[in-house]
Coordinates of C-alpha atoms in Angstrom, one line a residue:
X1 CA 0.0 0.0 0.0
X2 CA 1.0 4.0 -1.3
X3 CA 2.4 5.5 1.9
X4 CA -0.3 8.3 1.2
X5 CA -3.3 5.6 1.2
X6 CA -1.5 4.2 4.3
X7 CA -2.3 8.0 6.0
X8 CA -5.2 7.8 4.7
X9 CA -6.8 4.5 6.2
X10 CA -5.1 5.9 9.6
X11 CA -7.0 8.6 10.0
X12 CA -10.1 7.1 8.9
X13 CA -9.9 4.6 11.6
X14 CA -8.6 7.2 14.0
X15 CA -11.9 9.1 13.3
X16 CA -13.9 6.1 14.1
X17 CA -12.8 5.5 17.2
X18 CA -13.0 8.7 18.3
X19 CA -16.8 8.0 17.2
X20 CA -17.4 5.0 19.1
X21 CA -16.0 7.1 22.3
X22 CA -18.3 9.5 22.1
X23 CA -21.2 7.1 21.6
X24 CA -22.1 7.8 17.6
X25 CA -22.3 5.1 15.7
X26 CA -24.5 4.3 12.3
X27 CA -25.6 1.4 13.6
X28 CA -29.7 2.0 14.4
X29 CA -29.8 2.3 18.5
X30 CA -30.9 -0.5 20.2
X31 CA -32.7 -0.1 23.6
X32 CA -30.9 -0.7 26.5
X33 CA -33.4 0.4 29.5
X34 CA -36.9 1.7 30.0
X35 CA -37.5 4.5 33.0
X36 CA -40.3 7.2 34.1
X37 CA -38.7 10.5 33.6
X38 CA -41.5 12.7 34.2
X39 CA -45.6 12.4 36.5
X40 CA -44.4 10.1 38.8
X41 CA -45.9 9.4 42.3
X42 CA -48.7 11.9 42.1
X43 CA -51.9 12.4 43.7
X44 CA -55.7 12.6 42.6
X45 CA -59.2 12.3 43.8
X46 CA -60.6 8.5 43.2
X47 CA -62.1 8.3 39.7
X48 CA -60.6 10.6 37.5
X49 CA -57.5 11.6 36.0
X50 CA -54.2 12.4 37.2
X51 CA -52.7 16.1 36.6
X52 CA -49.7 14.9 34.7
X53 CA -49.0 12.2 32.3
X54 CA -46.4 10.2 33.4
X55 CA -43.8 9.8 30.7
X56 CA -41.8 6.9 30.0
X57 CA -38.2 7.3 28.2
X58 CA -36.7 4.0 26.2
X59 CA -32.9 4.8 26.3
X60 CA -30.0 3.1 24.4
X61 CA -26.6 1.6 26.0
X62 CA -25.4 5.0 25.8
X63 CA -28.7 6.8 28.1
X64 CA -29.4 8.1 24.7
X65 CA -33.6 8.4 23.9
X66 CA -34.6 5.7 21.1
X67 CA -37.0 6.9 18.9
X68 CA -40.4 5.2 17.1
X69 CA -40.4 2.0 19.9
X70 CA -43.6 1.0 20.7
X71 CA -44.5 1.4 24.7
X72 CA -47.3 -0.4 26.1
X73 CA -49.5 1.0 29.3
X74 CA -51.1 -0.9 31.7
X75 CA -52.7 -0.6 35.2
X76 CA -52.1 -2.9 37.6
X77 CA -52.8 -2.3 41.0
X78 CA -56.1 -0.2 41.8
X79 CA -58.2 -1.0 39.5
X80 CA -57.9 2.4 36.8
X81 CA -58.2 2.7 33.3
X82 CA -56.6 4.4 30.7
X83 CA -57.8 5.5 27.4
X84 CA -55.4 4.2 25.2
X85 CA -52.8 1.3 25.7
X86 CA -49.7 1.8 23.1
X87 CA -47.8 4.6 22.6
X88 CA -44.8 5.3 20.3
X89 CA -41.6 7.0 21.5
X90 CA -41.2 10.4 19.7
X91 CA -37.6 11.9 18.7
X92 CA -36.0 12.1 22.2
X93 CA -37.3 8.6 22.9
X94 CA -40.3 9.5 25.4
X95 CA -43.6 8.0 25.3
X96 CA -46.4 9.7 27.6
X97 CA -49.0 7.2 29.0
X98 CA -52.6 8.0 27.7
X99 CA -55.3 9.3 29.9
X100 CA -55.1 7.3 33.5
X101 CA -57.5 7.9 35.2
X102 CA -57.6 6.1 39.0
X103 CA -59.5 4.1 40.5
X104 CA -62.8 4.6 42.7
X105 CA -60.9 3.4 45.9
X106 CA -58.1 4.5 48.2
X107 CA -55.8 1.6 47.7
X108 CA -52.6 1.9 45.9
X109 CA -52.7 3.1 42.3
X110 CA -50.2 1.3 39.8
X111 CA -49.3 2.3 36.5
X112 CA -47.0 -0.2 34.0
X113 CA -45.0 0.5 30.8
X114 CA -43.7 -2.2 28.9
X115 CA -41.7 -2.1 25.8
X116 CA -39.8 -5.5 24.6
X117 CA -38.3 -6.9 27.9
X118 CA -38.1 -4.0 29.3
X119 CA -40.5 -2.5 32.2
X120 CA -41.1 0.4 34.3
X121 CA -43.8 1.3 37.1
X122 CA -44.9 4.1 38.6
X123 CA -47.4 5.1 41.5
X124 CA -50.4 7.3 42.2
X125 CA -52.4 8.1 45.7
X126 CA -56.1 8.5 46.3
X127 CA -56.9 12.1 47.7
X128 CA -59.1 11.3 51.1
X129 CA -58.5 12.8 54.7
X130 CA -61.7 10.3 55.6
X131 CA -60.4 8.0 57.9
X132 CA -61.9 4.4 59.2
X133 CA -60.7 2.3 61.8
X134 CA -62.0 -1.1 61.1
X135 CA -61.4 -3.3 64.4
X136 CA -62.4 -6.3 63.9
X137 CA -64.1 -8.6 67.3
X138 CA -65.4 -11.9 68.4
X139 CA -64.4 -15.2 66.0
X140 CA -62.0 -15.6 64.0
X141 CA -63.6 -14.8 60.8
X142 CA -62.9 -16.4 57.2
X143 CA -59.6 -14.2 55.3
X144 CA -62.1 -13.7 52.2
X145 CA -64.8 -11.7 54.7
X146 CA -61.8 -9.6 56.7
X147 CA -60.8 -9.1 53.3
X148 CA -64.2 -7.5 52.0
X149 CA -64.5 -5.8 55.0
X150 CA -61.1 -4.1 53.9
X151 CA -61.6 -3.5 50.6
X152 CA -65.4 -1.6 51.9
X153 CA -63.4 0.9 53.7
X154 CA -61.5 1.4 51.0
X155 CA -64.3 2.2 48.8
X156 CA -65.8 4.2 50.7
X157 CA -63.1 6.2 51.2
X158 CA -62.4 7.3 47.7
X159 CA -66.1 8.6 47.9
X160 CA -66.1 10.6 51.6
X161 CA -62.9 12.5 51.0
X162 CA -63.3 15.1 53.8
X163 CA -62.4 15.3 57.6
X164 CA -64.3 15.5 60.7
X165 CA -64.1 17.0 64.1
X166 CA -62.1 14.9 65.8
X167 CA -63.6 13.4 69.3
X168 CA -62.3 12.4 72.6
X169 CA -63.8 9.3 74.3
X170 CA -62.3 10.8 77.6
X171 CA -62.1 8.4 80.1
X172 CA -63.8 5.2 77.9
X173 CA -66.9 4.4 76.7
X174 CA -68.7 1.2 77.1
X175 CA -70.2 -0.6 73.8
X176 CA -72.3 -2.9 75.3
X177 CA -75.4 -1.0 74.1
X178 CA -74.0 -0.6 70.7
X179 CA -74.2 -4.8 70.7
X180 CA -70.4 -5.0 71.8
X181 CA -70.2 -6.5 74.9
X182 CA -66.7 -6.3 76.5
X183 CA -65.5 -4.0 74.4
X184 CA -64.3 -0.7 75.6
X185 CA -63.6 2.7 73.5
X186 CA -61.1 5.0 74.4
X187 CA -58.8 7.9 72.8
X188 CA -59.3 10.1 69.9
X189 CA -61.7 8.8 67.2
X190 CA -60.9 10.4 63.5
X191 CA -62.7 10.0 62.0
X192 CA -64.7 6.9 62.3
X193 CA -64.5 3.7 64.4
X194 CA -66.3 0.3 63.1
X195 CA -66.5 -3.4 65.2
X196 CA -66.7 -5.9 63.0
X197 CA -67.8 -9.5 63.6
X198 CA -68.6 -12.6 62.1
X199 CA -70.7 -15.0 64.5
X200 CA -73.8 -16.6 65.4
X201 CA -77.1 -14.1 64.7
X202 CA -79.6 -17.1 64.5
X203 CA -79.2 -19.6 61.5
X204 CA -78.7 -20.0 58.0
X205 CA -81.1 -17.6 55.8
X206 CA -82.6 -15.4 58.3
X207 CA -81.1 -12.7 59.5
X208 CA -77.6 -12.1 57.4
X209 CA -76.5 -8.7 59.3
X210 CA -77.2 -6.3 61.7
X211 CA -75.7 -2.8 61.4
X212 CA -75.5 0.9 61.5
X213 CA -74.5 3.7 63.6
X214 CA -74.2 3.7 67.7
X215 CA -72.1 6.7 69.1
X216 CA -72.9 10.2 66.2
X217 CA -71.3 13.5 66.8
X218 CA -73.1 16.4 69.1
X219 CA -72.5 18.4 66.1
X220 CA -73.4 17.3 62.4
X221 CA -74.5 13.9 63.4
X222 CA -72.1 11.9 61.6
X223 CA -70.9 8.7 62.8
X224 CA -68.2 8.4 65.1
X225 CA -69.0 4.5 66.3
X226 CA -70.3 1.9 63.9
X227 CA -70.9 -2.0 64.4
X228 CA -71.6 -4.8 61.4
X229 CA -72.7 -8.0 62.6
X230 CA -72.7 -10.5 60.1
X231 CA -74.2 -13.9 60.9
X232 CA -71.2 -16.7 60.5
X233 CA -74.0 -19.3 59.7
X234 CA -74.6 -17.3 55.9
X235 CA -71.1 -15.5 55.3
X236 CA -69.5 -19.2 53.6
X237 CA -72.8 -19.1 51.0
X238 CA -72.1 -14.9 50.1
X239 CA -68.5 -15.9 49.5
X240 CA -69.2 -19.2 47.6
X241 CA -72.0 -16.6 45.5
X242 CA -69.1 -13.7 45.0
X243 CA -71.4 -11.4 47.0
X244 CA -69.9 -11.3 49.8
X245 CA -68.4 -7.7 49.5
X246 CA -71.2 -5.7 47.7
X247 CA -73.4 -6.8 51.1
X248 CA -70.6 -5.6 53.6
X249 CA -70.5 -2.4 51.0
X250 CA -74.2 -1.9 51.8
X251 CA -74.3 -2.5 55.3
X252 CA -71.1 -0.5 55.8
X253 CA -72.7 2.6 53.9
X254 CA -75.7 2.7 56.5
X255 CA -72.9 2.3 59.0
X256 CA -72.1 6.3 57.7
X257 CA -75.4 7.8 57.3
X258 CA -77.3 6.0 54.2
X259 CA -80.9 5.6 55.6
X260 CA -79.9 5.2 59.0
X261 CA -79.2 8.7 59.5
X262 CA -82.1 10.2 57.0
X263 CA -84.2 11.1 60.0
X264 CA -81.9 13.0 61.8
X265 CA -81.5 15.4 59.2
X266 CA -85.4 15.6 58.0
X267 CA -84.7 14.1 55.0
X268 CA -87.6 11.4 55.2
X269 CA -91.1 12.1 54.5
X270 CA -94.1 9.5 54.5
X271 CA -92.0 7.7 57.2
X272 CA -94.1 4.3 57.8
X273 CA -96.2 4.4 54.8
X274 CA -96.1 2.5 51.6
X275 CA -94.5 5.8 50.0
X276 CA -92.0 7.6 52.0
X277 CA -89.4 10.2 49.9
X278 CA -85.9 10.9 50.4
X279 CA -85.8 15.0 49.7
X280 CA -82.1 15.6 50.0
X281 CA -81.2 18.2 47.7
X282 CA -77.5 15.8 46.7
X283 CA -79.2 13.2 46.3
X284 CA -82.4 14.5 44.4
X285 CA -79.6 15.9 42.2
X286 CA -77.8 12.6 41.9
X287 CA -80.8 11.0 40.9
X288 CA -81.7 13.6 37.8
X289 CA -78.2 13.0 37.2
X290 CA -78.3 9.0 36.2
X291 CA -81.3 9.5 34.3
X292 CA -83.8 9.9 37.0
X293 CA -85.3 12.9 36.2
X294 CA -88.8 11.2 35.4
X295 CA -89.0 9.3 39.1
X296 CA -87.1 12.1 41.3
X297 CA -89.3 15.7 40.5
X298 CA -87.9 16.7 43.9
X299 CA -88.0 13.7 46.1
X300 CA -86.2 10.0 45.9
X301 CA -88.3 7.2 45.9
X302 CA -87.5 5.3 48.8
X303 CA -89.0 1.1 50.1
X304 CA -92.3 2.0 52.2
X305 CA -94.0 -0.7 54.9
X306 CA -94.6 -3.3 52.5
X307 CA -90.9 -4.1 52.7
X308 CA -90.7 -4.6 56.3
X309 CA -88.6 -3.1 59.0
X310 CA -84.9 -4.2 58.0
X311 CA -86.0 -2.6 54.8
X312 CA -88.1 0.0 55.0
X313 CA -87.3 3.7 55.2
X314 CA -83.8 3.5 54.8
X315 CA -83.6 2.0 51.0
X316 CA -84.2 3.4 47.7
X317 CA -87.0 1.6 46.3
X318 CA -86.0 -1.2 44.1
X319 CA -88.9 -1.8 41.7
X320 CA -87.5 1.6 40.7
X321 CA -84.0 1.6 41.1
X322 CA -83.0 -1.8 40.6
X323 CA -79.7 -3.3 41.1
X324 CA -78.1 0.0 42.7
X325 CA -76.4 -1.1 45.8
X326 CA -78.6 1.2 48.3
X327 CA -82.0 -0.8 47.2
X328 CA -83.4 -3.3 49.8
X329 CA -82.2 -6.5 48.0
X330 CA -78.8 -7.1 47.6
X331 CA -78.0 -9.1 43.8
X332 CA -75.2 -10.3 42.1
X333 CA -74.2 -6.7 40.6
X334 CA -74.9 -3.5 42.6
X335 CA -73.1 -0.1 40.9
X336 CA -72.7 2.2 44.2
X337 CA -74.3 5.3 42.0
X338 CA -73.6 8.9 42.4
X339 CA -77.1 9.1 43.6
X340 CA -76.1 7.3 46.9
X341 CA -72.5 8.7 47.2
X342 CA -73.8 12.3 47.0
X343 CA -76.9 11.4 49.8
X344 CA -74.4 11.4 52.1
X345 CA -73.5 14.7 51.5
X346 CA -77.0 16.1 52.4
X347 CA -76.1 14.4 56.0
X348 CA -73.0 16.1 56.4
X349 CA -70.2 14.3 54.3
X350 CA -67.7 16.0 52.1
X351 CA -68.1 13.5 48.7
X352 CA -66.5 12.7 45.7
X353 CA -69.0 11.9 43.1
X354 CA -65.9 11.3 40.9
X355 CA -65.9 7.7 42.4
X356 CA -69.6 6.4 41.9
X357 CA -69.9 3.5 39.4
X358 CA -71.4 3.2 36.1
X359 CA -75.2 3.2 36.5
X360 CA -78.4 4.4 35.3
X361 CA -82.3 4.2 36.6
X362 CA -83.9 1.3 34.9
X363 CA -86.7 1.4 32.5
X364 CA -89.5 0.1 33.7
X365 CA -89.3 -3.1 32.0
X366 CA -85.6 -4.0 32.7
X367 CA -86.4 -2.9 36.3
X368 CA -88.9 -5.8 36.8
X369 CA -86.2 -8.0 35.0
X370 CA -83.6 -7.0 37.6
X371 CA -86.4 -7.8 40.1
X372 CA -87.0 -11.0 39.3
X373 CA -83.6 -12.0 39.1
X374 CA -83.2 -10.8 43.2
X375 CA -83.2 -12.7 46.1
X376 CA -85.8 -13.4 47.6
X377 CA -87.3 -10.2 49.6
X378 CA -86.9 -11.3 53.6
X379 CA -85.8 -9.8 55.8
X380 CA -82.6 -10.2 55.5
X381 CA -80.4 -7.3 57.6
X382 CA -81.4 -5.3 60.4
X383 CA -81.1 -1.7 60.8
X384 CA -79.3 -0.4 64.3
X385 CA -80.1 3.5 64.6
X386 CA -78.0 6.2 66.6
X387 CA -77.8 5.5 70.1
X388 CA -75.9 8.4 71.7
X389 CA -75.0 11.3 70.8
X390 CA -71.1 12.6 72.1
X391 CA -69.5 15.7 71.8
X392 CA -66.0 16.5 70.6
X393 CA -64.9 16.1 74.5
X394 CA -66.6 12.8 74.9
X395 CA -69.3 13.7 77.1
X396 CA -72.3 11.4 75.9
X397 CA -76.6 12.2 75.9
X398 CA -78.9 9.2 75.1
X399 CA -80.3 9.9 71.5
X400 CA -84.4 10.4 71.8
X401 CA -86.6 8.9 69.7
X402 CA -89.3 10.8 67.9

């Protein structure tokens, strides 16, 4: 070889390594890792979207963005959705998740991006200052109903979003007249306390649960002591039936206020007729709101006498609403609507209607369907009402009946 081709070839190979240092090559980047760069570990009220879309960056060996590689979102803790699923990186390699919005409980929020073998995960919380102490008493109960009971609170949760007054219990306060025998409160409740139990009520298909509301605040009347009773003779056949937690949903929601708190605010009227009305201005509102306008002009229709007294004046009426999870009869599938969440905010409650499920009132025709397909109409729960009344510094008055 010429001495001047020699130089040549030198130099040329000089120049490439001096490439390959600085990390340029002509070779097509190949992705080396997958990481969020940007909307991680934010915050949002259950049900809708977070503020910032979290945005994934596929990088090559050299922490360099690699462009047009597909990304795939998913969510996997918290039950959320998104709007879209795949995403392709753009010029600087970055890929921003679609819409995400959360899910309609306070549990941990999980987001997932996947592209080839790589993955990356980031996390959301569930706005709420609502806060419930679930203790639960008595028998061991089966993992699947402490589970449900859980998973209640949680729901709940992500639809009451606002704090309450805190409240001393002083020196202790008995529960034996809240149907806790042996049990003793004490301390600071915030903002809610609940004994739960599974145990003997009296037999299979009778009586499934008792619950409701013992101890309410002085002031605004919301719950600061609930109890759920559930009998441990039915709980194996809701489990076995996958109902298990929309009935410890329902009874836990008149454990804050729905129906069993009604009367305390004046919010019931035909009380022990075969018509009563729910005239909360939220939950009138609510109702217009899921297509209800035609069977709410001003009032919620709510289960009169013929129901019976677990049932009665504390339910919306379920040959009009039907499967909504505040009717009398508890199904298979039972949306908690915006109707219900937002009732509780005519007794007090800061809400989030953000969290109610999909739902809309029933014709009439597939509201007799969903009828027929309930169980059968017994009376099946009973209703505990407020028992005392305490103020923030724990001093206790016997609630009177009217």
């Amino acid at each position: 070889m010429l001495p001047w081709k020699r130089q040549i070839v030198r130099r040329l190979f000089l120049i490439s390594l001096v490439a390959t240092a600085c990390g340029e090559s002509t070779a097509p980047p190949v992705p080396a890792s997958l990481v969020f760069v940007r909307g991680q570990d934010q915050s949002a009220l259950a049900g809708t979207v977070v503020p910032i879309a979290p945005v994934v960056q596929v990088k090559d060996q050299f922490g360099k963005g690699v462009p047009g590689v597909d990304v795939r979102f998913s969510v996997v803790d918290g039950g959320g959705s998104l709007s879209d699923s795949i995403v392709v990186t753009d010029a600087s390699g970055e890929a921003a998740a679609p819409q995400w919005r959360l899910g309609t409980s306070a549990v941990p929020q999980t987001l997932r991006a996947t592209s080839g073998s790589f993955t990356a995960t980031t996390s959301a919380i569930i706005v709420t200052d609502y806060g419930i102490d679930l203790r639960f008493v008595g028998p061991a109960m089966p993992a699947a109903a402490s589970a449900a009971f859980t998973a209640a609170a949680a729901r709940i949760r992500g639809s009451v979003t606002g704090d309450l007054q805190d409240v001393s219990t002083g020196a202790g306060q008995d529960l034996t007249d809240c149907g806790v025998p042996g049990e003793t409160l004490s301390g600071v409740v915030d903002d809610i306390v609940i004994y739960a139990s599974v145990a003997v009520i009296d037999g299979p298909g009778r009586v499934l649960a008792r619950a409701g509301p013992c101890f309410i605040r002085s002031v605004g009347r919301q719950t600061i002591v609930g109890v759920m009773q559930f009998d441990s003779a039915d709980v194996q056949t809701l489990i076995d039936q996958a109902r298990l937690r929309d009935v410890i949903q329902h009874e836990m929601l008149h454990v804050i206020g729905i129906g069993t708190l009604w009367q305390q605010y004046n919010l019931l009227t035909g009380a022990g007729t075969t018509d009563p009305r729910y005239t909360g201005a939220l939950g009138v509102a609510g109702c217009i709101s899921v297509g209800g306008a035609a069977v709410c002009p001003g009032s919620v229709p709510v289960e009169g006498t013929p129901a019976g007294p677990g049932t009665a004046d504390s339910h919306w009426r379920e040959s009009v609403f039907g499967n909504e999870l505040m009717t009398g009869f508890v199904g298979q599938s039972n949306p908690l609507s915006v109707m219900s969440i937002q009732s509780l905010g005519d007794v007090g409650y800061v809400t989030n209607p953000n969290a109610a499920d999909q739902y809309t009132v029933p014709t009439q025709s597939s509201s007799a369907l969903l009828r027929s397909l309930s169980e059968s109409p017994h009376a099946w729960e009973e209703m505990k009402r407020p028992v005392f009344t305490m103020r923030p510094d724990g001093r206790v008055e016997r609630v009177q009946r009217q």
